[in-house]
Amino acid sequence: MTATEERVFVKPPSEVAKQRRGEIEDASRLPVKVKIRSLNFYYGGQQALFNNSIDIPAFRVTAIIGPSGCGKSTHIRVYNRIFEIYRSHRAEGIVEIDGKNVLSPVTDLLKLRKKVGMIFQRPTPFPMSIYDNIAYGIKLHYRASRGEIADRVEDALKRGALWGEVKDKLSEPATALSGGQQQRLCIARAIAVEPELILMDEPCSAIDPVATSKIEDLIETLRDSYTVVLVPHNMQQAARVSDFTAFFYKGHIVEFGPTKKIFTNPDNKQTEDYITGRFG
Amino acid sequence: MKESTAAIANVATCAPRDQSRPDAVFKWLAAACALVVIVIMAGIFFELVRNSGMAFREFGFSFLTSDSWNPIAGEFGAASSIYGTLVSTGIAMIIAIPLSIIIAVYLVEVAHPKVSGLIGGAVELLAAVPSIIYGMWGLFVFAALMQTHVQPFLSRHLGALPLFQGPPMGIGVLTAGLILAFMVLPFITAITRDVLMMVPPVLKESAYGVGSTMWETVRFVSLKYGRRGIVGAVFLGFGRALGETMAVTFVIGNSHRISASLFSAGNTIASSLANEFNEASEPIYLSSLFALALVLFGITLVFQTIAHYWVARMQRLEAGDR
Ligand SMILES: Nc1ncnc2c1ncn2[C@@H]1O[C@H](COP(=O)(O)OP(=O)(O)OP(=O)(O)O)[C@@H](O)[C@H]1O
Ligand SMILES: [Mg+2]
């Protein structure tokens, strides 16, 4: 497996995207993928999010930054209502994805989670083969023939920039892959069910710098087809890969804007203190 | 600074202590303790072989294949006991495995924590009930229930099968199998529950995250993740059912016959041993009972070995080198 072969499927960061990051885009001019209004979140009696309101632009990478414990994970875990598997966790407010409030009780959770993929801090390969890890979600959501599934698995692994490394060992257990490969597998697994929004909660915090840069390249290519909400594991990563950044502090959204502006010329004093490393 | 140099000098003047001595003592002591296990195992095996020699010399291989067990004529064959042991254990496992797994899933994934704690506690209590109590309950309560309700129901609806023909007597192979199922159920349930609780939450979240239902998450991810522990639990229950004596003796009917019907009386190796040692006056009778015990020992050993290799194989597969 040579490096050049593997790069084939990782598109180089598109020129458009690079330019896009250079200029400062006006978020209010972009189509909105997720519209959040007065979102409050409670862990039992303890409130963790306060009156969050934000518009996540479609086909952009939005980073969520803030000191540890400020509610970044809590915030993105509302989008796919994954928090609901725990009895005492509760969200209130409006979270509209494509204009539909997903917090409404009539939301089809399975469809919602197909549409909103999630990548976790640690890679979470299922205890099955590499192939089955990807095929699993496809089989959940589609009636596909064996051949179609195989095609989709291949496609997802290519988009996940992993195909070249695993195509000869698809039947091996996914747990035998390296941490970085496992994380790309998880991204491929999420992509396989054709989501529109991908949530990533510190996807690179458990892997080495080389694997991290591969995933950052991958995120770069994802923005062409998906909306990405990313909790980066440090501020450099936010600066490198995101178009927009939201700064969270103690469960409140303090500031939201183009990444370049947030990092160079934030409006809010707290944001500035955080960016310049005065706290956090 | 000065003080610390002084302290170092002080330490250096002490006589060095030989740490390796106690270590060697411990090593030998531990080895001796471990040896006890081997000695007991070998002792049991040796005694069984020695005492069963006469029966095997007399009947040869046909001891295993003959189903005639006639103390008066001095003819002994283990087939009916082997059959009864395997069938009653088989019934127990067929019922207990799915039931235990479903209960464990309910306890971990579905039930309110309070309900789960309550039922979980009951399961643990059930595992601690002595087998004689299962036997008494089985004979006085459950057998009657079988006779008046379950067996008539089965013969009405499944009577076409030879398995469910014959008069409903209450006791018999089926009843013994069910009692065994109740006995191993709490074991398998408790371990499976613990195994399911060990599944990392984030793994479950990922399964839900790609749009799995609860059932799909449990079936394809949680149970798969814990399958090694669950297989271990199943074999533990299996071993218990194979050798269970008191409860089975109460309800199986103790007859050395092989019958197609599960309603008819039968026996297991363990129940025959418990029943008949008192009556075994002739040396060949006694020796045949020892031979039965040796067979049970052998069956247990075979299944233990299978379990061992199965679990080891799964471990290898998970580790990824095959
Ligand atoms: N399961 C939980 N039960 C109770 N409180 C929780 C739970 N998870 C998080 N919290 C609390 O909610 C707040 C926000 O936590 P959250 O995990 O969202 O922070 P975060 O910004 O993702 O932090 P980090 O950068 O460390 O991941 C914290 O005060 C935390 O203690
Ligand atoms: Mg977090």
XYZ file of C-alpha atoms and ligand atoms in Angstrom:
634
model
C 0.000 0.000 0.000
C 1.718 3.144 -1.110
C 0.887 6.617 -0.064
C -0.001 7.749 -3.563
C -2.569 4.994 -4.034
C -4.276 5.922 -0.868
C -4.416 9.609 -1.668
C -6.476 8.889 -4.753
C -9.650 8.858 -2.731
C -8.800 11.824 -0.552
C -9.495 14.777 -2.735
C -6.981 17.534 -2.158
C -8.544 20.418 -0.280
C -10.527 22.073 -3.005
C -9.369 25.480 -4.169
C -12.827 26.834 -3.652
C -12.774 25.748 -0.064
C -9.402 27.336 0.487
C -10.580 30.583 -0.953
C -13.707 30.338 1.054
C -11.692 30.202 4.216
C -9.659 33.180 3.093
C -12.609 35.467 2.769
C -15.061 36.140 5.504
C -18.482 34.773 4.623
C -21.655 36.166 6.016
C -23.436 33.276 7.745
C -26.813 34.976 7.451
C -26.530 34.812 3.657
C -26.040 31.040 3.584
C -28.771 28.405 3.597
C -29.358 27.148 7.130
C -29.112 23.435 7.859
C -29.850 23.507 11.570
C -31.763 26.296 13.237
C -31.672 26.246 17.009
C -33.743 28.495 19.212
C -33.796 28.727 23.010
C -32.423 25.281 23.585
C -32.094 24.287 27.232
C -30.672 20.998 28.364
C -30.883 19.221 31.694
C -29.006 16.316 33.224
C -31.655 15.370 35.752
C -32.102 18.530 37.773
C -28.852 20.103 36.598
C -29.043 22.466 33.662
C -26.139 22.176 31.199
C -27.258 24.337 28.252
C -28.871 27.742 28.592
C -30.955 29.317 25.890
C -28.751 28.238 22.962
C -29.655 29.801 19.630
C -27.606 29.337 16.486
C -27.953 28.830 12.729
C -25.629 26.162 11.354
C -24.899 26.933 7.669
C -25.349 24.109 5.162
C -22.288 22.607 3.434
C -19.861 24.248 5.799
C -17.786 23.026 8.699
C -18.842 24.647 11.939
C -16.545 24.271 14.920
C -17.767 24.409 18.488
C -15.115 25.549 20.915
C -14.979 26.378 24.574
C -13.371 25.260 27.807
C -13.847 21.730 29.092
C -17.291 21.165 30.555
C -18.903 24.125 28.776
C -21.479 21.922 27.060
C -20.023 21.285 23.579
C -20.774 17.576 23.615
C -24.102 18.151 25.282
C -25.049 20.632 22.566
C -24.317 18.444 19.553
C -25.843 15.368 21.188
C -29.192 17.092 20.927
C -29.108 17.216 17.115
C -29.633 13.473 16.715
C -31.381 13.057 20.056
C -28.828 10.476 21.098
C -29.049 11.814 24.661
C -32.491 10.242 24.875
C -31.171 6.785 25.504
C -30.491 8.014 29.013
C -33.587 8.396 31.085
C -32.743 11.547 33.024
C -31.432 13.640 30.118
C -33.877 16.183 28.774
C -33.865 18.894 26.115
C -36.278 21.788 25.632
C -36.564 24.279 22.820
C -36.438 24.180 19.051
C -33.912 22.300 16.942
C -34.982 22.556 13.327
C -33.151 20.514 10.731
C -34.297 21.491 7.237
C -37.167 23.338 8.823
C -38.494 20.464 10.920
C -38.272 20.521 14.685
C -36.533 17.283 15.573
C -37.427 17.656 19.247
C -41.056 17.162 18.346
C -42.435 13.892 19.691
C -43.549 12.784 16.223
C -40.004 12.769 14.836
C -38.973 9.376 13.471
C -35.812 8.809 15.466
C -34.432 6.171 13.122
C -34.781 8.466 10.121
C -33.331 11.358 12.094
C -30.250 9.356 13.020
C -29.820 8.162 9.461
C -29.818 11.803 8.393
C -27.549 12.972 11.221
C -24.420 10.855 11.543
C -22.250 10.973 14.635
C -18.561 10.362 15.240
C -17.334 9.979 18.802
C -14.225 10.881 20.720
C -12.964 7.315 20.619
C -13.369 5.108 17.596
C -16.267 2.739 18.153
C -16.003 -0.082 15.626
C -18.748 -2.652 16.076
C -17.557 -6.118 17.098
C -17.717 -7.458 13.553
C -15.711 -7.437 10.338
C -14.645 -4.266 8.542
C -17.124 -5.020 5.773
C -19.984 -5.727 8.170
C -19.326 -2.531 10.083
C -20.219 -0.565 6.966
C -22.854 -2.972 5.648
C -24.642 -2.913 8.997
C -26.135 0.546 8.610
C -26.885 0.017 4.924
C -28.879 -3.080 5.749
C -30.767 -1.200 8.462
C -32.007 1.457 6.106
C -32.144 -0.031 2.631
C -33.442 -3.095 0.892
C -30.361 -3.756 -1.148
C -29.068 -6.805 -2.954
C -25.702 -8.267 -2.018
C -24.115 -6.608 -4.993
C -25.577 -3.216 -4.186
C -24.417 -3.495 -0.603
C -20.918 -4.407 -1.734
C -20.859 -1.371 -4.038
C -22.042 0.918 -1.298
C -19.534 -0.468 1.180
C -16.763 0.194 -1.295
C -18.050 3.679 -2.004
C -18.327 4.540 1.693
C -14.829 3.251 2.417
C -13.482 5.325 -0.473
C -15.190 8.440 0.813
C -13.842 7.626 4.241
C -10.333 7.529 2.694
C -9.846 3.998 3.964
C -10.515 1.757 0.962
C -6.918 1.466 -0.156
C -5.801 0.321 3.274
C -8.503 -2.260 3.889
C -9.670 -3.556 0.531
C -7.694 -6.766 0.925
C -8.862 -7.524 4.432
C -12.528 -6.622 4.487
C -13.458 -9.771 6.380
C -11.064 -9.100 9.219
C -12.370 -7.801 12.539
C -12.559 -4.023 12.608
C -10.974 -4.002 16.035
C -7.700 -5.139 14.441
C -7.326 -1.774 12.665
C -5.223 1.033 14.092
C -6.987 3.778 16.040
C -6.848 6.226 13.145
C -8.126 3.634 10.708
C -10.908 2.731 13.107
C -11.945 6.358 13.286
C -12.050 6.640 9.491
C -14.049 3.413 9.478
C -16.541 5.070 11.798
C -16.736 8.049 9.467
C -17.259 5.701 6.519
C -19.908 3.871 8.507
C -21.739 7.130 9.119
C -21.393 8.139 5.461
C -22.690 4.774 4.261
C -26.258 5.577 5.262
C -26.149 8.863 3.331
C -26.471 11.412 6.110
C -26.798 15.108 5.407
C -25.310 16.333 8.641
C -22.276 14.827 10.361
C -21.523 15.527 14.014
C -17.987 14.958 15.218
C -17.110 15.156 18.889
C -13.327 15.510 19.159
C -12.789 12.815 16.530
C -9.013 13.134 16.683
C -8.448 13.209 20.419
C -7.542 9.523 20.667
C -5.287 9.224 17.617
C -1.801 10.263 16.557
C -0.904 13.423 14.565
C -0.473 11.643 11.219
C -3.859 9.972 11.529
C -5.244 13.315 12.657
C -4.092 15.065 9.534
C -5.674 12.332 7.413
C -8.976 12.913 9.151
C -8.641 16.662 8.737
C -8.068 16.148 5.006
C -11.132 13.963 4.996
C -13.236 16.624 6.712
C -12.051 19.021 4.042
C -13.576 16.788 1.358
C -16.747 16.133 3.375
C -17.867 19.748 3.267
C -18.591 19.400 -0.431
C -21.431 16.970 0.246
C -22.306 17.297 3.916
C -22.810 19.810 6.649
C -20.302 19.165 9.409
C -20.480 20.219 13.042
C -17.167 19.576 14.713
C -15.931 19.812 18.264
C -12.211 20.137 17.553
C -9.765 18.807 20.086
C -7.776 22.008 20.053
C -8.041 25.513 18.662
C -5.498 24.949 15.921
C -7.756 22.285 14.523
C -10.708 24.643 14.589
C -8.641 27.225 12.715
C -7.436 24.665 10.177
C -10.659 22.966 9.210
C -13.677 25.058 10.076
C -15.505 27.800 8.211
C -17.507 28.997 11.172
C -16.914 28.832 14.883
C -19.180 29.046 17.869
C -17.683 29.819 21.259
C -19.432 28.212 24.216
C -18.987 29.174 27.816
C -20.780 27.598 30.770
C -23.615 26.318 28.611
C -24.178 29.629 26.791
C -23.290 30.432 23.190
C -21.160 33.503 23.625
C -20.267 34.230 20.031
C -20.771 32.734 16.595
C -19.185 33.834 13.357
C -16.714 33.094 10.589
C -13.737 31.222 12.006
C -11.326 33.794 10.695
C -13.136 36.593 12.432
C -13.528 34.712 15.707
C -9.818 33.971 15.757
C -8.564 37.362 14.703
C -11.121 39.892 15.713
C -13.810 38.559 18.042
C -16.551 40.897 19.202
C -16.745 39.485 22.686
C -14.215 39.972 25.420
C -14.683 36.418 26.785
C -14.078 34.978 23.333
C -10.942 37.005 22.977
C -9.654 35.901 26.359
C -10.267 32.286 25.447
C -8.683 32.553 21.998
C -5.631 34.296 23.342
C -5.280 31.643 25.999
C -6.065 33.799 28.965
C -8.353 31.071 30.319
C -9.718 27.650 29.377
C 20.411 19.268 51.343
C 22.774 18.255 54.059
C 20.126 16.225 55.784
C 19.286 14.192 52.725
C 22.899 13.226 52.119
C 23.065 12.074 55.684
C 19.958 9.978 55.197
C 21.398 8.317 52.130
C 24.583 7.473 53.999
C 22.468 5.993 56.744
C 20.581 3.727 54.393
C 23.789 2.580 52.765
C 25.164 1.357 56.062
C 22.165 -0.929 56.676
C 22.603 -4.586 55.858
C 20.927 -5.340 52.526
C 17.813 -7.436 52.821
C 17.497 -10.453 50.548
C 14.157 -9.884 48.905
C 14.346 -12.963 46.766
C 13.974 -15.348 49.726
C 10.331 -14.684 50.619
C 9.550 -14.618 46.912
C 10.896 -18.125 46.479
C 8.907 -19.336 49.467
C 5.749 -17.849 48.056
C 6.422 -19.419 44.699
C 6.662 -22.894 46.170
C 3.692 -22.367 48.422
C 1.551 -21.251 45.518
C 2.695 -24.189 43.432
C 1.829 -26.568 46.261
C -1.663 -25.102 46.533
C -2.164 -25.404 42.795
C -0.984 -28.985 43.009
C -3.877 -29.788 45.335
C -6.252 -29.274 42.424
C -4.370 -31.750 40.262
C -4.199 -34.283 43.086
C -7.935 -34.114 43.750
C -8.743 -34.390 40.079
C -6.412 -37.337 39.575
C -7.648 -38.979 42.766
C -11.273 -38.840 41.656
C -10.438 -40.103 38.217
C -8.310 -42.926 39.568
C -10.958 -44.078 42.035
C -13.661 -44.031 39.375
C -11.552 -46.039 36.974
C -10.507 -48.517 39.630
C -14.021 -49.136 40.921
C -15.646 -49.308 37.529
C -13.125 -51.799 36.188
C -15.278 -54.805 36.963
C -18.304 -53.461 35.121
C -16.295 -52.555 32.047
C -14.596 -55.945 32.013
C -17.939 -57.661 32.306
C -19.957 -55.661 29.783
C -17.237 -54.085 27.645
C -18.274 -51.365 25.269
C -21.890 -52.476 25.384
C -22.127 -50.878 28.820
C -22.478 -47.626 26.954
C -24.928 -48.849 24.334
C -27.185 -51.209 26.240
C -30.306 -49.800 27.816
C -31.043 -52.773 30.003
C -30.544 -52.035 33.680
C -31.604 -55.101 35.594
C -30.085 -55.554 39.058
C -31.823 -58.886 39.534
C -30.410 -60.407 36.374
C -27.137 -58.599 36.969
C -27.306 -56.784 33.614
C -26.263 -53.171 33.442
C -26.158 -50.692 30.591
C -25.799 -46.919 30.744
C -27.704 -45.947 27.609
C -30.937 -44.931 29.304
C -29.088 -42.815 31.867
C -26.939 -41.152 29.236
C -30.014 -40.511 27.126
C -31.954 -39.081 30.079
C -29.040 -36.878 31.088
C -28.571 -35.440 27.624
C -32.281 -35.010 26.894
C -33.163 -33.354 30.197
C -30.146 -31.077 29.923
C -31.013 -30.359 26.294
C -34.570 -29.368 27.207
C -33.232 -27.193 30.003
C -30.810 -25.376 27.719
C -33.290 -24.916 24.863
C -35.624 -23.158 27.264
C -33.145 -21.434 29.556
C -30.808 -19.859 26.996
C -33.270 -17.687 25.080
C -35.280 -16.915 28.206
C -32.206 -15.857 30.179
C -30.935 -13.652 27.403
C -34.303 -11.978 26.972
C -34.596 -11.366 30.713
C -31.052 -9.994 30.850
C -31.761 -7.654 27.942
C -34.934 -6.523 29.655
C -33.085 -5.847 32.898
C -30.312 -3.850 31.257
C -32.016 -2.065 28.383
C -35.730 -1.854 28.979
C -36.708 -1.916 32.626
C -36.781 1.118 34.847
C -33.710 0.959 37.103
C -35.871 0.304 40.153
C -37.715 -2.566 38.495
C -34.443 -3.870 37.144
C -32.886 -3.833 40.605
C -35.858 -5.660 42.061
C -35.971 -8.379 39.439
C -32.176 -8.595 39.355
C -32.195 -9.198 43.100
C -34.812 -11.915 42.682
C -32.688 -13.563 40.007
C -29.689 -13.638 42.321
C -31.834 -15.033 45.112
C -33.148 -17.720 42.801
C -29.595 -18.739 41.984
C -28.956 -19.255 45.684
C -31.949 -21.521 46.336
C -30.684 -25.021 47.235
C -31.511 -27.638 44.638
C -33.444 -29.807 47.079
C -35.983 -27.010 47.316
C -36.362 -26.952 43.562
C -36.898 -30.702 43.775
C -39.597 -30.488 46.424
C -41.353 -27.633 44.717
C -41.032 -29.514 41.456
C -42.615 -32.651 42.836
C -45.403 -31.135 44.894
C -46.345 -28.071 42.900
C -44.893 -28.066 39.447
C -45.501 -31.742 38.627
C -49.162 -31.332 39.495
C -49.353 -28.290 37.263
C -47.714 -30.243 34.463
C -50.187 -33.076 34.889
C -53.323 -31.000 34.974
C -52.448 -28.243 32.519
C -49.201 -28.338 30.576
C -49.068 -31.943 29.444
C -52.748 -32.135 28.383
C -52.236 -28.887 26.489
C -49.167 -30.232 24.719
C -50.792 -33.510 23.746
C -53.839 -31.673 22.459
C -51.836 -29.355 20.228
C -48.632 -31.227 19.502
C -49.850 -34.758 20.154
C -49.008 -35.752 16.578
C -45.349 -35.757 17.585
C -44.178 -38.862 19.448
C -42.483 -36.498 21.903
C -45.776 -35.473 23.444
C -47.708 -38.730 23.536
C -48.748 -40.919 26.422
C -50.599 -40.323 29.659
C -49.849 -37.077 31.520
C -48.200 -38.281 34.705
C -46.802 -34.990 35.872
C -43.342 -36.293 36.575
C -41.024 -37.405 33.799
C -38.215 -36.271 31.509
C -39.979 -33.089 30.375
C -40.720 -31.997 33.923
C -37.118 -32.674 34.913
C -35.906 -30.646 31.934
C -38.138 -27.737 32.919
C -37.014 -27.807 36.531
C -33.422 -27.818 35.305
C -34.270 -24.879 33.084
C -35.538 -22.949 36.121
C -32.371 -23.829 37.987
C -29.874 -22.709 35.362
C -31.936 -19.712 34.290
C -30.796 -17.430 37.131
C -27.146 -18.283 36.484
C -27.206 -17.497 32.804
C -29.396 -14.449 33.365
C -27.155 -12.972 36.040
C -23.971 -13.396 34.028
C -25.533 -12.205 30.781
C -26.866 -9.149 32.578
C -23.413 -8.355 33.922
C -21.924 -8.863 30.472
C -24.474 -6.527 28.891
C -23.838 -3.895 31.529
C -20.159 -3.955 30.584
C -20.841 -2.912 26.993
C -19.330 0.568 26.643
C -22.132 3.157 26.444
C -20.414 4.855 23.528
C -20.600 1.641 21.505
C -24.327 1.480 22.091
C -24.585 5.159 21.233
C -22.867 4.493 17.915
C -25.318 1.744 17.150
C -28.251 3.999 17.944
C -26.399 6.739 16.098
C -26.611 4.978 12.734
C -30.323 4.466 13.280
C -30.585 1.107 15.008
C -33.612 0.246 17.064
C -33.086 -0.995 20.584
C -33.495 -4.573 19.440
C -30.959 -4.143 16.633
C -28.492 -2.535 19.004
C -28.797 -5.389 21.454
C -28.867 -8.139 18.867
C -26.048 -6.986 16.605
C -23.832 -4.959 18.876
C -24.290 -5.580 22.611
C -24.760 -9.347 22.479
C -22.004 -9.631 19.931
C -19.673 -7.556 22.038
C -20.353 -9.744 25.070
C -20.668 -13.054 23.295
C -17.648 -14.597 24.925
C -18.977 -14.008 28.401
C -22.405 -15.236 27.389
C -21.059 -18.452 25.896
C -19.155 -18.943 29.138
C -22.368 -18.425 31.106
C -24.210 -20.920 28.929
C -21.585 -23.569 29.491
C -21.637 -22.924 33.200
C -25.389 -23.513 33.199
C -24.894 -26.545 31.007
C -22.422 -28.070 33.436
C -24.777 -27.431 36.290
C -27.693 -29.094 34.489
C -25.613 -32.125 33.499
C -24.654 -32.955 37.038
C -27.726 -31.746 38.906
C -28.927 -34.514 41.179
C -31.490 -33.762 43.856
C -34.036 -31.792 41.907
C -33.976 -34.237 39.014
C -34.263 -37.273 41.269
C -37.472 -35.848 42.679
C -39.275 -35.338 39.401
C -37.862 -37.576 36.694
C -39.561 -40.812 37.767
C -36.410 -42.898 37.968
C -37.040 -45.533 35.386
C -34.276 -47.073 33.286
C -36.157 -46.901 30.033
C -35.632 -44.988 26.842
C -38.927 -43.699 25.565
C -39.679 -41.421 22.663
C -42.189 -39.529 24.773
C -40.940 -36.747 27.007
C -43.909 -37.413 29.293
C -42.594 -40.787 30.357
C -40.409 -41.425 33.370
C -36.679 -41.669 32.868
C -33.456 -41.203 34.736
C -30.195 -39.328 34.535
C -26.774 -40.525 35.546
C -26.746 -38.343 38.603
C -30.257 -39.327 39.691
C -29.478 -43.038 39.338
C -26.376 -42.685 41.433
C -28.281 -40.865 44.154
C -31.092 -43.396 44.121
C -29.284 -46.644 43.858
C -26.081 -46.598 45.877
C -28.058 -47.747 48.924
C -29.471 -50.723 47.116
C -26.305 -51.826 45.369
C -25.526 -55.004 47.248
C -23.759 -56.952 44.519
C -20.200 -55.935 43.586
C -21.120 -55.799 39.904
C -24.036 -53.458 40.673
C -21.747 -51.179 42.657
C -19.110 -51.291 39.973
C -21.715 -50.416 37.330
C -22.693 -47.352 39.350
C -19.055 -46.289 39.452
C -18.907 -46.851 35.715
C -21.932 -44.548 35.339
C -20.127 -41.939 37.399
C -17.086 -42.282 35.168
C -19.304 -41.719 32.130
C -20.698 -38.522 33.671
C -17.164 -37.442 34.453
C -16.254 -38.081 30.810
C -19.276 -36.217 29.418
C -18.556 -33.223 31.621
C -14.920 -33.269 30.567
C -15.854 -33.378 26.883
C -18.191 -30.400 27.185
C -15.716 -28.465 29.294
C -13.094 -28.996 26.643
C -15.446 -27.903 23.890
C -16.323 -24.805 25.901
C -12.678 -24.055 26.486
C -11.737 -24.284 22.835
C -14.775 -22.395 21.694
C -14.090 -19.475 23.972
C -10.409 -19.533 23.060
C -11.271 -19.549 19.382
C -13.567 -16.557 19.756
C -10.815 -14.771 21.586
C -8.441 -15.436 18.707
C -10.973 -14.277 16.150
C -11.522 -11.076 18.059
C -7.817 -10.469 18.369
C -7.783 -10.629 14.612
C -5.255 -13.345 13.837
C -6.809 -16.373 12.309
N -24.062 12.282 31.964
C -23.993 13.426 32.633
N -24.652 13.581 33.797
C -24.606 14.726 34.497
N -23.920 15.809 34.100
C -23.231 15.734 32.956
C -23.233 14.542 32.161
N -22.456 14.757 31.069
C -22.012 16.024 31.185
N -22.463 16.612 32.311
C -22.187 17.990 32.737
O -22.657 18.877 31.751
C -21.718 19.883 31.506
C -21.316 19.917 30.053
O -20.637 18.723 29.732
P -20.112 18.395 28.288
O -19.654 16.998 28.295
O -21.153 18.759 27.298
O -18.876 19.372 28.157
P -17.838 19.523 26.963
O -17.858 20.925 26.563
O -18.118 18.509 25.912
O -16.479 19.199 27.714
P -15.173 18.453 27.173
O -14.400 19.453 26.403
O -14.464 18.059 28.425
O -15.625 17.296 26.359
C -20.541 19.633 32.436
O -20.666 20.474 33.537
C -20.705 18.215 32.859
O -20.262 18.043 34.178
Mg -17.085 16.757 25.212
